[in-house]
PDB file of C-alpha atoms in Angstrom:
ATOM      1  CA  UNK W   1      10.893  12.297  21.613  1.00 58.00           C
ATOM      2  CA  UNK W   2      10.974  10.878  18.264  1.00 71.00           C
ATOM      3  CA  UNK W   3       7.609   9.629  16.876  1.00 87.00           C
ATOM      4  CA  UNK W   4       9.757   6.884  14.822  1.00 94.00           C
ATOM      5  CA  UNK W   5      12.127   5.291  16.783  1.00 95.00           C
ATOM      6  CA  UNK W   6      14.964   3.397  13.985  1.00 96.00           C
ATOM      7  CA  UNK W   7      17.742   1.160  15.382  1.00 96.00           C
ATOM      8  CA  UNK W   8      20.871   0.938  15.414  1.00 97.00           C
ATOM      9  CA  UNK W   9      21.295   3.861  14.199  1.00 95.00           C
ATOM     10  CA  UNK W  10      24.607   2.949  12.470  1.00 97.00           C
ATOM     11  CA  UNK W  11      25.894  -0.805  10.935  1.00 97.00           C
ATOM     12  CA  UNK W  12      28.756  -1.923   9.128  1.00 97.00           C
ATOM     13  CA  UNK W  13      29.180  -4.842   7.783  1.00 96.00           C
ATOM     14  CA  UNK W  14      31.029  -7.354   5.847  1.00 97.00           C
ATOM     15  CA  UNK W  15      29.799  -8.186   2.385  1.00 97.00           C
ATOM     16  CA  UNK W  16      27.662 -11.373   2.094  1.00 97.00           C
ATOM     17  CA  UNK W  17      25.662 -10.811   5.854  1.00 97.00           C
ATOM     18  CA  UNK W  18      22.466 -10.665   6.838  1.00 97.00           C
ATOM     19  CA  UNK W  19      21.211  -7.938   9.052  1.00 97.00           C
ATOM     20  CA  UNK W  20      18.215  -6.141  10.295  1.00 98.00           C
ATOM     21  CA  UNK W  21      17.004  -2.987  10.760  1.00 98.00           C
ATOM     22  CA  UNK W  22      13.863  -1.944  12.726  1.00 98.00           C
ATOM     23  CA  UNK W  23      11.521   1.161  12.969  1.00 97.00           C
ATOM     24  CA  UNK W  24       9.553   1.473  16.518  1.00 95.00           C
ATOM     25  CA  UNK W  25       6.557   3.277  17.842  1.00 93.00           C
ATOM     26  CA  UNK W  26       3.746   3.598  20.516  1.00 90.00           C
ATOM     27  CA  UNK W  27       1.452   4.748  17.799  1.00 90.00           C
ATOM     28  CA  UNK W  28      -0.511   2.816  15.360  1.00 90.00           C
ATOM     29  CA  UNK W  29      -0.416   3.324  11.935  1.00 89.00           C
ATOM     30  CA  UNK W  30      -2.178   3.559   8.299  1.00 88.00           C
ATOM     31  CA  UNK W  31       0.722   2.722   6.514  1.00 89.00           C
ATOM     32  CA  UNK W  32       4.832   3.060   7.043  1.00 93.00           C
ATOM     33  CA  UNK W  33       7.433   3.819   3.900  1.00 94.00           C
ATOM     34  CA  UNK W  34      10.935   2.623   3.547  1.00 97.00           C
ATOM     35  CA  UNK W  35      13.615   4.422   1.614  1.00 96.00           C
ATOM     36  CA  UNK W  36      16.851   4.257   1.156  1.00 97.00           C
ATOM     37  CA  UNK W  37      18.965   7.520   0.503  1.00 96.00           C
ATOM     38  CA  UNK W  38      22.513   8.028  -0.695  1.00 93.00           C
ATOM     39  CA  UNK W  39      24.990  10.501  -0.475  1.00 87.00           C
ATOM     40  CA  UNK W  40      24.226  13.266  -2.386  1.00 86.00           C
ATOM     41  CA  UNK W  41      21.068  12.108  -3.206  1.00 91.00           C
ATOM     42  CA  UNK W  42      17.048  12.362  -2.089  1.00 94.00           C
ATOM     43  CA  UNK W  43      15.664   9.709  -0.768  1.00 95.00           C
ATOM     44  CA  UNK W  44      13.779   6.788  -2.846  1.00 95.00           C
ATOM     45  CA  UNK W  45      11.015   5.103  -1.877  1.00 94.00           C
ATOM     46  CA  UNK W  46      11.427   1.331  -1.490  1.00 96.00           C
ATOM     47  CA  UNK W  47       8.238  -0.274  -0.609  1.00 94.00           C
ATOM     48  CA  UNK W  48       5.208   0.715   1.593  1.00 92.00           C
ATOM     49  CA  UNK W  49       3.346  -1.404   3.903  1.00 93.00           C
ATOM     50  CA  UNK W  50      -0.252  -1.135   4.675  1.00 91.00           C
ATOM     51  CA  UNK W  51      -1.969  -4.406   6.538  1.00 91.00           C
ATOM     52  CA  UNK W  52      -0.857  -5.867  10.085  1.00 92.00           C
ATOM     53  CA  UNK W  53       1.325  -8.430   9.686  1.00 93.00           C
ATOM     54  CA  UNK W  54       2.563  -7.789   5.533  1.00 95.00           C
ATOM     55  CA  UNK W  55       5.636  -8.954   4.501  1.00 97.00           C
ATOM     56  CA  UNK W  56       6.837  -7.541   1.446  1.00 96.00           C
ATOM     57  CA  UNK W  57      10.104  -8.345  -0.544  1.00 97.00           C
ATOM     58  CA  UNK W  58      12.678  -6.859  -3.130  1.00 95.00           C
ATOM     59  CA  UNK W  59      14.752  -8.831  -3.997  1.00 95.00           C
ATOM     60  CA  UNK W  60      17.072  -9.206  -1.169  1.00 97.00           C
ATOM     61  CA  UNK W  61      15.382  -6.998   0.916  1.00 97.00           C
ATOM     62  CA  UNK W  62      12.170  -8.454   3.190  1.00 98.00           C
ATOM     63  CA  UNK W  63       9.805  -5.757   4.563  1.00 97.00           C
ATOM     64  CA  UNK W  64       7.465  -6.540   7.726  1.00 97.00           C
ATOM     65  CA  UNK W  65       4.619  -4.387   9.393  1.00 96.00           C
ATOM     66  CA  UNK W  66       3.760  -5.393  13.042  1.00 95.00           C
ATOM     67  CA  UNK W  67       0.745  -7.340  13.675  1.00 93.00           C
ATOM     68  CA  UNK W  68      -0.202  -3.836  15.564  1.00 93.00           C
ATOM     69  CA  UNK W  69       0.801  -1.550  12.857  1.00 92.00           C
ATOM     70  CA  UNK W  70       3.313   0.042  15.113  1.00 94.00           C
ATOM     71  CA  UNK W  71       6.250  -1.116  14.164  1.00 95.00           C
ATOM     72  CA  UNK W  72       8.433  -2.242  10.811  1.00 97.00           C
ATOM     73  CA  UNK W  73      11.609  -3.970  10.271  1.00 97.00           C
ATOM     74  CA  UNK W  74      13.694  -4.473   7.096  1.00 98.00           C
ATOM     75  CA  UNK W  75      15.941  -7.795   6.486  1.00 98.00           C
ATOM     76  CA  UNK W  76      18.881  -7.676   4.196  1.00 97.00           C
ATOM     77  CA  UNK W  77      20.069 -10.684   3.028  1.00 97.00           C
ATOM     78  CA  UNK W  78      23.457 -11.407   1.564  1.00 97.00           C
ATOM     79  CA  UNK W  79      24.551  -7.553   1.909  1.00 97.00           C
ATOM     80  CA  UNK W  80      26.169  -6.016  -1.325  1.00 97.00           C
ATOM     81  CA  UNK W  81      28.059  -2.947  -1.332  1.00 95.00           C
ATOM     82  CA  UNK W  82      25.597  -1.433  -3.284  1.00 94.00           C
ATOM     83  CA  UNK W  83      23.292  -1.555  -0.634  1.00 96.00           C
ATOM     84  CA  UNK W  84      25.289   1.529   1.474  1.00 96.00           C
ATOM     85  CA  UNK W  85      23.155   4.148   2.034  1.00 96.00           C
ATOM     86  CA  UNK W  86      20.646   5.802   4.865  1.00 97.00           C
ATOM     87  CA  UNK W  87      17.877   3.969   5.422  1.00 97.00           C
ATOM     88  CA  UNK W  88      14.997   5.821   6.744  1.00 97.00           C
ATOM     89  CA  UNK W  89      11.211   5.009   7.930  1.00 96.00           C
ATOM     90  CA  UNK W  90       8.425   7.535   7.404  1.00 94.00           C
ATOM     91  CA  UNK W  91       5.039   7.901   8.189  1.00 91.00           C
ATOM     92  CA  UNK W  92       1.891  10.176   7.090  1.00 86.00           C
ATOM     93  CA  UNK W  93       0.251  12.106   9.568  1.00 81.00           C
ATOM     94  CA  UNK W  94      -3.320  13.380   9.775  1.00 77.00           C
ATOM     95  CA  UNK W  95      -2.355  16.971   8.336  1.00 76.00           C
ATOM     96  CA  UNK W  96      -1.019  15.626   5.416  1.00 73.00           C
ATOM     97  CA  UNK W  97       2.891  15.449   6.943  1.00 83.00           C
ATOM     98  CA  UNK W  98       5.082  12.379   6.004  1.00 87.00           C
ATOM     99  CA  UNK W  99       6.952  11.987   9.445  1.00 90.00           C
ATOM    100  CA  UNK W 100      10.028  10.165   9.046  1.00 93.00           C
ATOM    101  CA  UNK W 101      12.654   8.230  11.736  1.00 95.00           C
ATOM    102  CA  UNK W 102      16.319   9.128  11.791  1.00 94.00           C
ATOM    103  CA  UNK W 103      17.470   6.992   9.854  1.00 95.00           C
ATOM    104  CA  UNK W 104      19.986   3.309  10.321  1.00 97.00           C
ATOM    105  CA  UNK W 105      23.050   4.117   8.488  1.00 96.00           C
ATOM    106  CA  UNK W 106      24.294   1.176   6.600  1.00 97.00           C
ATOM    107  CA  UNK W 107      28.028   0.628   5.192  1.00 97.00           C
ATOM    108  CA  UNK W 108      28.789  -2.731   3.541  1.00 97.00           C
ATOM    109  CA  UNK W 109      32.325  -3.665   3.312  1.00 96.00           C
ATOM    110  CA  UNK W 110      33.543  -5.356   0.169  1.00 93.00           C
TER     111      UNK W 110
ATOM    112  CA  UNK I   1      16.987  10.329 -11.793  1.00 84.00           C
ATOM    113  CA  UNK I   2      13.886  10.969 -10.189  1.00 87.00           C
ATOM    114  CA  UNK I   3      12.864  13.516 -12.346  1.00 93.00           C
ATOM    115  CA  UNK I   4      12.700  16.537 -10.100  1.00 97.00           C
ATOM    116  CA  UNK I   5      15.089  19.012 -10.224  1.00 97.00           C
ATOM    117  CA  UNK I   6      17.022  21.492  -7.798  1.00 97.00           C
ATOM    118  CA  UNK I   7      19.082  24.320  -8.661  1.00 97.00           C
ATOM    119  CA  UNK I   8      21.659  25.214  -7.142  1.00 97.00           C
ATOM    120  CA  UNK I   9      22.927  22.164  -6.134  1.00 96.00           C
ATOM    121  CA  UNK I  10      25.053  24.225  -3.799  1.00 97.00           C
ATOM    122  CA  UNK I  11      24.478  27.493  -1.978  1.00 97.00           C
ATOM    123  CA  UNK I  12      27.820  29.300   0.491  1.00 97.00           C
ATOM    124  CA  UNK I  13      26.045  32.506   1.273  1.00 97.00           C
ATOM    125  CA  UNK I  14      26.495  34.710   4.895  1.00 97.00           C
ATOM    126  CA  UNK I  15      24.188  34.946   7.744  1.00 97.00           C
ATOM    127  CA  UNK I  16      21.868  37.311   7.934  1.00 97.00           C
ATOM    128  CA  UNK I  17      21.548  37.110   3.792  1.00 98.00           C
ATOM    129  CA  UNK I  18      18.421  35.656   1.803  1.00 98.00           C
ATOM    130  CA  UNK I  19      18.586  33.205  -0.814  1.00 98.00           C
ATOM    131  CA  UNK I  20      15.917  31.622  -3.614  1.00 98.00           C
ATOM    132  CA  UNK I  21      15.863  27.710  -4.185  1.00 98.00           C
ATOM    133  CA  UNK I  22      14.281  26.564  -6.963  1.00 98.00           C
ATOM    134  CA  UNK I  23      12.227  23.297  -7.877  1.00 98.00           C
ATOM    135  CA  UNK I  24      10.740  21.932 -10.411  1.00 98.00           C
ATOM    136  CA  UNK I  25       8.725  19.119 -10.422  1.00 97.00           C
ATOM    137  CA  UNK I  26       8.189  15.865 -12.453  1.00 96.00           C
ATOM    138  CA  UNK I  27       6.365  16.411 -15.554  1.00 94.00           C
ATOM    139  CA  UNK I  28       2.365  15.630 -14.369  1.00 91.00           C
ATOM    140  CA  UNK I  29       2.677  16.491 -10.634  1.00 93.00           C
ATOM    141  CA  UNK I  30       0.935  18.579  -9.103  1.00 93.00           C
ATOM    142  CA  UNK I  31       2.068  18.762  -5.567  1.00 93.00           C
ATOM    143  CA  UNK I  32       5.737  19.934  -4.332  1.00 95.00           C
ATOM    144  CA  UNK I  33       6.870  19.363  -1.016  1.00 95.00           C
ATOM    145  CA  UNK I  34       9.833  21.134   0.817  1.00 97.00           C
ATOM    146  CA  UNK I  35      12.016  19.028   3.400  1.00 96.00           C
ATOM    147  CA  UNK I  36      15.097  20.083   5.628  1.00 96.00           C
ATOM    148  CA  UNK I  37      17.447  17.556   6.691  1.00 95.00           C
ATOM    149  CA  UNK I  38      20.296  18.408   8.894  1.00 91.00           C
ATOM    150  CA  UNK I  39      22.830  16.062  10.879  1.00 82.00           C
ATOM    151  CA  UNK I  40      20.737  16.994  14.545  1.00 78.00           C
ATOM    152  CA  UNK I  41      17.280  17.181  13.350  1.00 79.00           C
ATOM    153  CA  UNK I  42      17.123  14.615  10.373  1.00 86.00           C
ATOM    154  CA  UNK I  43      14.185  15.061   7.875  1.00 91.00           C
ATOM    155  CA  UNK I  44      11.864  17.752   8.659  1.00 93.00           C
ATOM    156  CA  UNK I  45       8.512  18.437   6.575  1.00 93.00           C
ATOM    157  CA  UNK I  46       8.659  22.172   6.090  1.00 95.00           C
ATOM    158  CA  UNK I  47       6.030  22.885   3.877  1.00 95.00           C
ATOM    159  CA  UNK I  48       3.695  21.539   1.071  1.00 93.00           C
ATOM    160  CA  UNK I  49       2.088  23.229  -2.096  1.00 94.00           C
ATOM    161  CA  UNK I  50      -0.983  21.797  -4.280  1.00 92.00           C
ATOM    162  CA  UNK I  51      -1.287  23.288  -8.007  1.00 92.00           C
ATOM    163  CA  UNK I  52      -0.221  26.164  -6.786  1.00 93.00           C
ATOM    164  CA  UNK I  53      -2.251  26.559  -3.123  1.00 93.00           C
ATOM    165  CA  UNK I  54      -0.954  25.695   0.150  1.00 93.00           C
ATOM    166  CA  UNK I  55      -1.980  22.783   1.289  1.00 90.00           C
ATOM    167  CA  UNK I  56       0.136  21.402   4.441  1.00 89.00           C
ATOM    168  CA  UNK I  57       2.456  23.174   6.548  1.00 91.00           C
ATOM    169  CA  UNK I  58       5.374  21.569   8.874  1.00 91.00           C
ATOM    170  CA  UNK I  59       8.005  22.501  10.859  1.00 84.00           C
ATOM    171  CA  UNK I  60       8.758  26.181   8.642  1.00 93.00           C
ATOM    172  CA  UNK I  61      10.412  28.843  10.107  1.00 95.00           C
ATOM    173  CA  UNK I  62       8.788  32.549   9.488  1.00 96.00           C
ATOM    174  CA  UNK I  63      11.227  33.267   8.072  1.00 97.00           C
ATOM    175  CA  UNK I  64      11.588  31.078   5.600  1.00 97.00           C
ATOM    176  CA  UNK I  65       8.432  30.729   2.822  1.00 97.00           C
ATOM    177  CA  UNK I  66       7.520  29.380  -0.596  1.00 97.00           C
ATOM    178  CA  UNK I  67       5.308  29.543  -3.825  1.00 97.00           C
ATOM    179  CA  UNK I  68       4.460  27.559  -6.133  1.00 97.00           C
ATOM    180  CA  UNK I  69       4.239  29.708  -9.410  1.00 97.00           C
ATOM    181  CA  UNK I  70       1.540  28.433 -12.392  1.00 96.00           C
ATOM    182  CA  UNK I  71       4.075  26.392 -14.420  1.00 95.00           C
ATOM    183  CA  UNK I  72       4.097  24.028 -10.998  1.00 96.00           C
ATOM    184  CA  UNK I  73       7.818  24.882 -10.163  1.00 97.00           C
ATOM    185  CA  UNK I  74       8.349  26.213  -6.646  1.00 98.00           C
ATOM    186  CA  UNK I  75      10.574  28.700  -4.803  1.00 98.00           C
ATOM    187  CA  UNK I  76      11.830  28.471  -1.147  1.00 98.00           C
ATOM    188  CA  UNK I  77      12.744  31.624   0.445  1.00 98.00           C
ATOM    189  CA  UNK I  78      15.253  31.872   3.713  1.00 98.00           C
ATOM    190  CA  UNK I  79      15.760  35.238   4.762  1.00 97.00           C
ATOM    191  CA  UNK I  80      17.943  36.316   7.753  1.00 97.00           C
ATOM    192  CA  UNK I  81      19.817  33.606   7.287  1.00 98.00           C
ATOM    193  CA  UNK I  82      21.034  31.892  10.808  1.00 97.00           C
ATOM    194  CA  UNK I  83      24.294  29.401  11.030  1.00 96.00           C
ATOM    195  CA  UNK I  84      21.662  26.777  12.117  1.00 94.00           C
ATOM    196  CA  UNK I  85      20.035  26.973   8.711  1.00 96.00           C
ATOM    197  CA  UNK I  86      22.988  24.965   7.284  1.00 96.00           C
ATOM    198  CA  UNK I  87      21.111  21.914   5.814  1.00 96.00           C
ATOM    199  CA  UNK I  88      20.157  20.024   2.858  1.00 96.00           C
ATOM    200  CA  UNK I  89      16.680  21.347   1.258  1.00 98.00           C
ATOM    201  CA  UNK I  90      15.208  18.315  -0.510  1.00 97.00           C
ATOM    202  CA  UNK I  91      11.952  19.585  -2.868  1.00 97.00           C
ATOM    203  CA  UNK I  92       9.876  16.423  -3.570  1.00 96.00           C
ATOM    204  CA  UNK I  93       6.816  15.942  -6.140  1.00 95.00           C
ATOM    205  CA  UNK I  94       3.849  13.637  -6.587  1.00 91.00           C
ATOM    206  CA  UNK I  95       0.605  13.338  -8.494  1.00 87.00           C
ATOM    207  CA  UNK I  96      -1.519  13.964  -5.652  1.00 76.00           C
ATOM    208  CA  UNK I  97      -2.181  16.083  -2.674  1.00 66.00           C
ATOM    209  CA  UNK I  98      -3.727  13.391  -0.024  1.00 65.00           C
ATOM    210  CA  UNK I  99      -1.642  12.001   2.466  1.00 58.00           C
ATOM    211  CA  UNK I 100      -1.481   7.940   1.871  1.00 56.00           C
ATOM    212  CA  UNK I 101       0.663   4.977   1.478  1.00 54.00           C
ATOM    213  CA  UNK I 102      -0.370   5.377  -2.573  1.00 58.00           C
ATOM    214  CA  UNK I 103       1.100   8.886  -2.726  1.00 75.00           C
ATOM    215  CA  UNK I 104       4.693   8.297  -3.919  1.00 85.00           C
ATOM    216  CA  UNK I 105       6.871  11.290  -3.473  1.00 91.00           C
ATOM    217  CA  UNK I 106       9.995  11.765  -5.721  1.00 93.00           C
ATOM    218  CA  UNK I 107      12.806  13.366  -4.284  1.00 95.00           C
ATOM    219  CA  UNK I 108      15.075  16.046  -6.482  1.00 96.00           C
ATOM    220  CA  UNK I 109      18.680  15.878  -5.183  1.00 95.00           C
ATOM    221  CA  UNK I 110      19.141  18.394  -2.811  1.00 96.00           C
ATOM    222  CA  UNK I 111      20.444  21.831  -2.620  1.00 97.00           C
ATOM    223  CA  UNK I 112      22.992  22.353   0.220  1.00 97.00           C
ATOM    224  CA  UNK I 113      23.016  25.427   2.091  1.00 97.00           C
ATOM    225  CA  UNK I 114      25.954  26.935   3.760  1.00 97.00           C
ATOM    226  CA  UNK I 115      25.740  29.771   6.344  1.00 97.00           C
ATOM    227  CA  UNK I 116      28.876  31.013   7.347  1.00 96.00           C
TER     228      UNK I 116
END
């Protein structure tokens, strides 16, 4: 069983939507990263989320934590083909280990 | 460009063979990180180094094992290689060693492994 639960695990999309992606757990966490990674590339970090209840935004993008610190979403609005990619949760553990969710992959049709 | 770098980018090799990847980190960081990702498994945290010591350990195989040399770049090691090693190696870096929402990692961009 995964720690980090991401869904769906695949979209596509017409240019110009909104959508939403969400990490899930049953544990309760510090802190949770986004990233977004793109073929043939690592992964970048995109924002990380601390307090129950944060919202954080990048532009298009609108990052929540959970009130409980279990859970995350991320909101796309207006989709671009530019933002294609893998997006991916992760989490540290105690022993120093950044745990990470499979992954939503994203496609945005033009 | 993250500012970590992987070589080779690519790697075809047989199984039971043994291969070097190399990393080097961004200028200023101390810590390297190894990763695995494959289609079945996703991202796996195989191992992580700290100015040269070990400092965390994941998912690593025994036969698989790194350094981290005095100029901060880092080796990983796969011996008796196995079809199911197939997978991207990722090497990340970051200032510091602590686990923590203010630890950024930077990601190089991959090597990919082939066993055939």
């Amino acid at each position: 069983t995964q720690l980090l639960e991401q869904s769906p695990q695949f979209l596509s999309i017409q240019e110009g939507e909104n959508l939403t992606v969400y990490c899930n757990s049953s544990s309760v966490f510090s802190s949770l990263q986004w990233y977004r990674q793109e073929p043939g590339e690592g992964p970048v970090l995109l924002v990380t989320v601390v307090t129950g209840g944060e919202v954080k935004k990048l532009k298009r993008l609108t990052f929540q934590f959970g009130d409980a610190r279990k859970d995350s979403s991320l909101h796309i609005t207006a989709a671009q083909p530019g933002d294609t990619g893998l997006y991916l949760c992760a989490v540290w553990d105690s022993n120093y280990q950044l745990i990470w969710g499979a992954g939503t992959k994203l496609i945005i049709k033009p | 460009d993250s500012g970590v770098t992987q070589t080779p980018k690519h790697l075809i090799t047989a199984t039971g063979q043994r291969v070097t990847l190399r990393c080097s980190p961004r200028s200023g960081d101390l810590s390297v990180y190894w990763y695995q990702q494959s289609l079945d498994q996703g991202l796996q945290f195989l191992i992580q180094y700290y100015n040269g010591e070990e400092r965390a350990k994941g998912n690593i195989l025994e036969r698989f094992s790194a350094q981290q040399f005095p100029d901060l770049h880092s080796e990983l090691n796969l011996s008796s290689l196995e079809l199911g090693d197939s997978a991207l190696y990722f090497c990340a870096s970051s200032v510091a060693s602590l686990a923590g929402g203010s630890n950024e990692q930077f990601f190089g961009p991959g090597t990919r492994l082939t066993v055939l």
